[in-house]
CSV table of C-alpha atoms and ligand atoms in Angstrom, one decimal:
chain,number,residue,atom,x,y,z
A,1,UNK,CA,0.0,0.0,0.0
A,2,UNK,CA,1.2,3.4,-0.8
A,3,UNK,CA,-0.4,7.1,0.5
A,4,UNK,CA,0.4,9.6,-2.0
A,5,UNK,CA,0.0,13.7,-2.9
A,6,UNK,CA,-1.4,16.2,-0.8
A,7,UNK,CA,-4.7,16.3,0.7
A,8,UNK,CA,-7.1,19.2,1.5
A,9,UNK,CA,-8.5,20.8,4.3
A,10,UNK,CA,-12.1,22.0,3.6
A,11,UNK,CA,-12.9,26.0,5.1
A,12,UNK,CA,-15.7,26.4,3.2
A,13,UNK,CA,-17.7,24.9,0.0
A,14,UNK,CA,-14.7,26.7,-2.2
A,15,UNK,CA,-11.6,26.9,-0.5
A,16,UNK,CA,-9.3,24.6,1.5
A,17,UNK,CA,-5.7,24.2,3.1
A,18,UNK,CA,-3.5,22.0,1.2
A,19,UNK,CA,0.3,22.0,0.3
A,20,UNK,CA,2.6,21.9,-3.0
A,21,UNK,CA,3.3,18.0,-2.9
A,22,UNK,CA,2.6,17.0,-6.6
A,23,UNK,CA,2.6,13.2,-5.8
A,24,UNK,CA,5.4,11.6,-7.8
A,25,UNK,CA,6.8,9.9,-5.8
A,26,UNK,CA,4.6,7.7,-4.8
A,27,UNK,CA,2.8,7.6,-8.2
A,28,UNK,CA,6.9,6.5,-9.0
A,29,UNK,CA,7.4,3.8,-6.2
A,30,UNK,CA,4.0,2.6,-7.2
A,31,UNK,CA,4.7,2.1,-11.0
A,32,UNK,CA,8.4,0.1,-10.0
A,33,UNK,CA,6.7,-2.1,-7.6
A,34,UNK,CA,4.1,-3.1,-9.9
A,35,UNK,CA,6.5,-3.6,-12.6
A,36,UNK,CA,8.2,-6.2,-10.4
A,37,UNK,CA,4.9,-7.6,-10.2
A,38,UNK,CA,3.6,-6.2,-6.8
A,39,UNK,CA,0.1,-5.6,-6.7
A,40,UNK,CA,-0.1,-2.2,-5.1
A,41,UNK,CA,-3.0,-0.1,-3.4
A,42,UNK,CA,-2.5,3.2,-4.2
A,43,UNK,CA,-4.1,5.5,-1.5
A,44,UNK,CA,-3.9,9.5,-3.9
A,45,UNK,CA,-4.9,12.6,-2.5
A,46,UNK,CA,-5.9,15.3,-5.1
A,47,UNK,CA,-3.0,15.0,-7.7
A,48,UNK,CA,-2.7,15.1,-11.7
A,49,UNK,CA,-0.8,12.1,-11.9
A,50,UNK,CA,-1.9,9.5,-13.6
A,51,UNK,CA,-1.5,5.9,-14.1
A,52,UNK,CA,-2.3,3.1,-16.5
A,53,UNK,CA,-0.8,-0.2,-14.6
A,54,UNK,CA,-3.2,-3.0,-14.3
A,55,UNK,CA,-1.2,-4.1,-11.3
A,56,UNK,CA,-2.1,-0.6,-9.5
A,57,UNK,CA,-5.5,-0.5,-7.6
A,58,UNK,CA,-6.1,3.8,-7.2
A,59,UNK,CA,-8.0,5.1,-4.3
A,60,UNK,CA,-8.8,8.4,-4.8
A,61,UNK,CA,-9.3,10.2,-1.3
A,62,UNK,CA,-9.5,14.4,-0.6
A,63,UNK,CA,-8.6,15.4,2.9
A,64,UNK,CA,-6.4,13.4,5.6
A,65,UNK,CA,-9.5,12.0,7.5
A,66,UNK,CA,-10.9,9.9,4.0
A,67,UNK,CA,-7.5,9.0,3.4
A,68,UNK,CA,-7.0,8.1,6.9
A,69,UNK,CA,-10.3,6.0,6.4
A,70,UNK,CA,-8.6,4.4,3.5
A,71,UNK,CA,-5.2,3.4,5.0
A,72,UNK,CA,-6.9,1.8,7.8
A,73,UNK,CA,-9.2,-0.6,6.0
A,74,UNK,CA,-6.7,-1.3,3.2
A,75,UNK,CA,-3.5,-1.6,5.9
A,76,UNK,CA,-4.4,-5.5,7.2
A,77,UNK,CA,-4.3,-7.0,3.7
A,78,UNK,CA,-1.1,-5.4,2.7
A,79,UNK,CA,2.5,-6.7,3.0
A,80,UNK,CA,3.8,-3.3,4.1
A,81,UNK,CA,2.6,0.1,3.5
A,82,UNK,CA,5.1,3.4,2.1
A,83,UNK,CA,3.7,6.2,3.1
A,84,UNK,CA,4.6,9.0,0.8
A,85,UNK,CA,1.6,11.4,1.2
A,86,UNK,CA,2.2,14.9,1.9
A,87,UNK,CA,-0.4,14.8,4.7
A,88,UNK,CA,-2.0,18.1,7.1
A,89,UNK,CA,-1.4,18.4,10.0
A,90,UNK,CA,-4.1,20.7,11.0
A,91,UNK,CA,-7.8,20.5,9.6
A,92,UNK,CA,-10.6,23.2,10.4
A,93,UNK,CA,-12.4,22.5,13.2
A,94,UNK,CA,-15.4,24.1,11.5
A,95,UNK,CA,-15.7,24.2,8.1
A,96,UNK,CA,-18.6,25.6,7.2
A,97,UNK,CA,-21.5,25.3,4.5
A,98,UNK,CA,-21.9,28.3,2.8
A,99,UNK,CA,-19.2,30.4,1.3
A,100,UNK,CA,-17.3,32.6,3.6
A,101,UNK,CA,-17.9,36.8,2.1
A,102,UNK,CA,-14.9,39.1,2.1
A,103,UNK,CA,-17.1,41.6,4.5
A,104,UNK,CA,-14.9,40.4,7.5
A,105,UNK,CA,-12.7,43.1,9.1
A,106,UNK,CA,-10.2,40.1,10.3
A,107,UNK,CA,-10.9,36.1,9.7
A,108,UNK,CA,-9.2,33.3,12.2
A,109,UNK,CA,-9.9,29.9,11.4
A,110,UNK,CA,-9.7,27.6,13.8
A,111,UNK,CA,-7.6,24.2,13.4
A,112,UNK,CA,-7.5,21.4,15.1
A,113,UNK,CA,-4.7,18.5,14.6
A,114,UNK,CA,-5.4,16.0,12.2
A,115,UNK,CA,-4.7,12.0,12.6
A,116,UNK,CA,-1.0,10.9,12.5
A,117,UNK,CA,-1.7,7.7,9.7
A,118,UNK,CA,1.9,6.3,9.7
A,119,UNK,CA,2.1,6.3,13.6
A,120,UNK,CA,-1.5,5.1,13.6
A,121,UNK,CA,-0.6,1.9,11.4
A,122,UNK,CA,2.7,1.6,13.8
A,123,UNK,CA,0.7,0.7,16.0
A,124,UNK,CA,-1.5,-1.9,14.4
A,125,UNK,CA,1.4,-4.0,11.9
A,126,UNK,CA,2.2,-7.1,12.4
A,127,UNK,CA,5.7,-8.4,12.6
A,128,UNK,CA,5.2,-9.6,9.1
A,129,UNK,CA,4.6,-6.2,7.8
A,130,UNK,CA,7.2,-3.1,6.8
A,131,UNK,CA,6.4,0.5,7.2
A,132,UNK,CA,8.2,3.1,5.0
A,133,UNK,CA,8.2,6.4,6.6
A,134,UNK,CA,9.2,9.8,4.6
A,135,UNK,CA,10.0,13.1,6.2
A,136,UNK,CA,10.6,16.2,4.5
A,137,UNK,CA,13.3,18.8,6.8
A,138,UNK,CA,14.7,21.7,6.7
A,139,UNK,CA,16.7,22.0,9.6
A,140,UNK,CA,18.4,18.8,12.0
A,141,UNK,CA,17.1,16.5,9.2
A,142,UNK,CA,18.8,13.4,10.2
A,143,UNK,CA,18.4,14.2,14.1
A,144,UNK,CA,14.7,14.2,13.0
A,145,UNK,CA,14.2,12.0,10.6
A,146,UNK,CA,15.6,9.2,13.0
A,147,UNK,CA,13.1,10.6,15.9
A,148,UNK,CA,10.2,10.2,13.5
A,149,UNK,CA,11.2,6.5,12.4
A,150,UNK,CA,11.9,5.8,16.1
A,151,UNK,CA,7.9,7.4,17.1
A,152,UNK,CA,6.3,6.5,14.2
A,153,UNK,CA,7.7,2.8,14.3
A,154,UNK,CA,8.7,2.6,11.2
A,155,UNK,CA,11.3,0.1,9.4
A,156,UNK,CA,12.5,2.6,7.1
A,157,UNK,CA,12.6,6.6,6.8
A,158,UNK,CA,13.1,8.0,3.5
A,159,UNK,CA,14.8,12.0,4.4
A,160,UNK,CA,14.4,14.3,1.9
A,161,UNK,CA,16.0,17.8,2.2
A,162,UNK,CA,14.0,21.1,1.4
A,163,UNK,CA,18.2,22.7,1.6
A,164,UNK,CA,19.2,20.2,-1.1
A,165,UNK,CA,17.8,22.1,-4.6
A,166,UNK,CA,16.3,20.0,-6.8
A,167,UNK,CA,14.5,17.8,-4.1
A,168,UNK,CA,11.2,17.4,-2.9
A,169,UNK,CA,7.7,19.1,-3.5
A,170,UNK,CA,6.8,19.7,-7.3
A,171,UNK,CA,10.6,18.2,-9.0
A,172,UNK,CA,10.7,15.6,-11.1
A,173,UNK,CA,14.2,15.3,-8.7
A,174,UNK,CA,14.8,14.2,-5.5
A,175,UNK,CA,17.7,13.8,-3.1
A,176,UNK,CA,17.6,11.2,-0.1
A,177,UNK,CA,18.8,9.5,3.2
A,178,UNK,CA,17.2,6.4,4.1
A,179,UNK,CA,17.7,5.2,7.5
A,180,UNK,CA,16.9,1.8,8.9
A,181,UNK,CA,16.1,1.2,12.4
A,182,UNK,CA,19.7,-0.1,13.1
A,183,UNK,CA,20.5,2.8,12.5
A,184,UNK,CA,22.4,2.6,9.4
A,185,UNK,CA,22.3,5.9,6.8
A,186,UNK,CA,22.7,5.2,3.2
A,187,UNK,CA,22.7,8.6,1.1
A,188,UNK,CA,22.0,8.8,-2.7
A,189,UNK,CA,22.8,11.2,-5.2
A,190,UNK,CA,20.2,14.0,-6.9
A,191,UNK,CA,18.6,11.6,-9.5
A,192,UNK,CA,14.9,11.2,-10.8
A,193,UNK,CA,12.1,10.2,-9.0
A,194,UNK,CA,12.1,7.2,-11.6
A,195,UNK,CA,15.1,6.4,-10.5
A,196,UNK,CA,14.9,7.6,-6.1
A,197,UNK,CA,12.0,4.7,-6.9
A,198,UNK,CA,14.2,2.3,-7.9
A,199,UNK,CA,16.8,2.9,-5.2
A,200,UNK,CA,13.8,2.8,-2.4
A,201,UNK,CA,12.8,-0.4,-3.3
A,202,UNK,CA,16.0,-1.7,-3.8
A,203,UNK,CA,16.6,-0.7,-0.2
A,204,UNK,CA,13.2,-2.1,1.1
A,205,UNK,CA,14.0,-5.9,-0.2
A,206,UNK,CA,17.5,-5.4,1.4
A,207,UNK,CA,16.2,-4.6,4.3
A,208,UNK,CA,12.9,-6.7,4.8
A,209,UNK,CA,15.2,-10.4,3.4
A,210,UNK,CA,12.0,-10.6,1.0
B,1,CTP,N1,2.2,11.2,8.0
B,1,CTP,C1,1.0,10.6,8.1
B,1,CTP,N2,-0.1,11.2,8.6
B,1,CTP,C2,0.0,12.5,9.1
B,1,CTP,C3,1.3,13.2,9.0
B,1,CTP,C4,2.4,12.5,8.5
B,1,CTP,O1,0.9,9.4,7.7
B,1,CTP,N3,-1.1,13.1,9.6
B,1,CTP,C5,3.4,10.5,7.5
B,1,CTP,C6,3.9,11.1,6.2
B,1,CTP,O2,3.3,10.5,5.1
B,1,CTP,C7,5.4,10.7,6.3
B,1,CTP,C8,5.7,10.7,7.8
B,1,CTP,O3,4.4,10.6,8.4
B,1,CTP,O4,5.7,9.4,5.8
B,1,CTP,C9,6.4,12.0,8.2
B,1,CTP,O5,5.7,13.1,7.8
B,1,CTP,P1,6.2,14.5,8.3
B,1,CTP,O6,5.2,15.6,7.8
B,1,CTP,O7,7.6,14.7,7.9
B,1,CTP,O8,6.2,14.4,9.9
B,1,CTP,P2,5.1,14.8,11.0
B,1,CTP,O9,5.1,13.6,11.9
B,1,CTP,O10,3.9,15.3,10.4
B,1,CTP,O11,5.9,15.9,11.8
B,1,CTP,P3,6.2,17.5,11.3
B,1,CTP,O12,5.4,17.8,10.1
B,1,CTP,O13,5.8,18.3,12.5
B,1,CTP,O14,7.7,17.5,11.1
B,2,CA,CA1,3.7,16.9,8.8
């Protein structure tokens, strides 16, 4: 299973909070896996990314509660899940039906924290089952990256630098770390997604003995 994209926060029937992630990578991991003849779950928030694989089952989901939903059903019939998605944090606490009018003098909008899906499926894998973590820093990236794979119980965290140009939200380039639970760093050059994909997988079989 793979969570990919961005997802969006309603405020009112024509606006939301979302975030610049395009999806590619995960649309990426998801086309290599299924071309080494995974059958993969594909859990999208909104993205333009599309794909044609018959090996790739795409749920399309909007904000981080339905794709929360989704993760959670799809999870126990899954080998392992890589979560990629680009997912709030925050969600309104009261979105509300009819379409907020510019007549305000100032406008707060409340949030409230949305569910944590990777730690939430921490909790719940078996021992059979990997968990592929990503975290996106820009500042004590390994220091933090390690904490989240640590609190999130993941077996892998895939670090991706907002300091390194060319990586991360909206290139068709990215630049990672992964680090394993033993605590072993492996970095990679700047190089595709195509080819990030590749590398992440690569690094998955090592790791899981598959
Ligand atoms: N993640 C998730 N559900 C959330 C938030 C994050 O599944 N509600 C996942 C992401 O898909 C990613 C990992 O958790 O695989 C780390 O996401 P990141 O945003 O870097 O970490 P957070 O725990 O949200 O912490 P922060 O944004 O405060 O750094
Ligand atoms: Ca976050």
């Amino acid at each position: 299973m793979i969570t990919t994209g961005p997802t969006y926060e309603k405020i009112d029937p024509v606006r939301f909070i979302g975030n610049f992630s395009s999806g590619k990578m995960g649309f990426s991991i998801a086309e290599k896996l299924a071309d080494e003849g995974a059958l993969v779950t594909l859990i999208s928030g909104p993205s333009a990314c599309q794909t044609t694989h018959p090996n790739i089952h795409r749920i399309d989901v909007v904000s981080a509660k339905e794709m929360y939903e989704a993760s959670i059903e799809h999870f126990p019939n899954c080998d392992g899940a890589i979560m990629t998605a680009a997912v709030a944090d925050f969600t309104p606490l009261n979105p509300v039906d009819a379409k907020v009018k510019r007549e305000k003098s100032n406008y707060t909008i409340e949030l409230t924290p949305t569910k944590d899906i990777a730690a939430s499926l921490g909790k719940i894998k078996s021992e059979k089952q990997f968990l592929v973590g990503f975290a996106l820093e820009t500042n004590d990236e390994e220091q933090n990256a390690q904490l989240k794979l640590e609190k999130k119980n993941l077996d892998l965290i895939v670090l991706n630098s907002l300091n390194d140009s060319g990586a991360g939200f909206q290139h068709d380039t990215n630049k990672i770390t992964i680090f394993s639970r033993s605590g072993q760093a492996k970095v990679f050059d700047l190089k595709t997604k195509k080819e990030v994909a590749a590398d992440i997988v690569d690094a998955l079989i090592l790791n899981q003995n598959f």
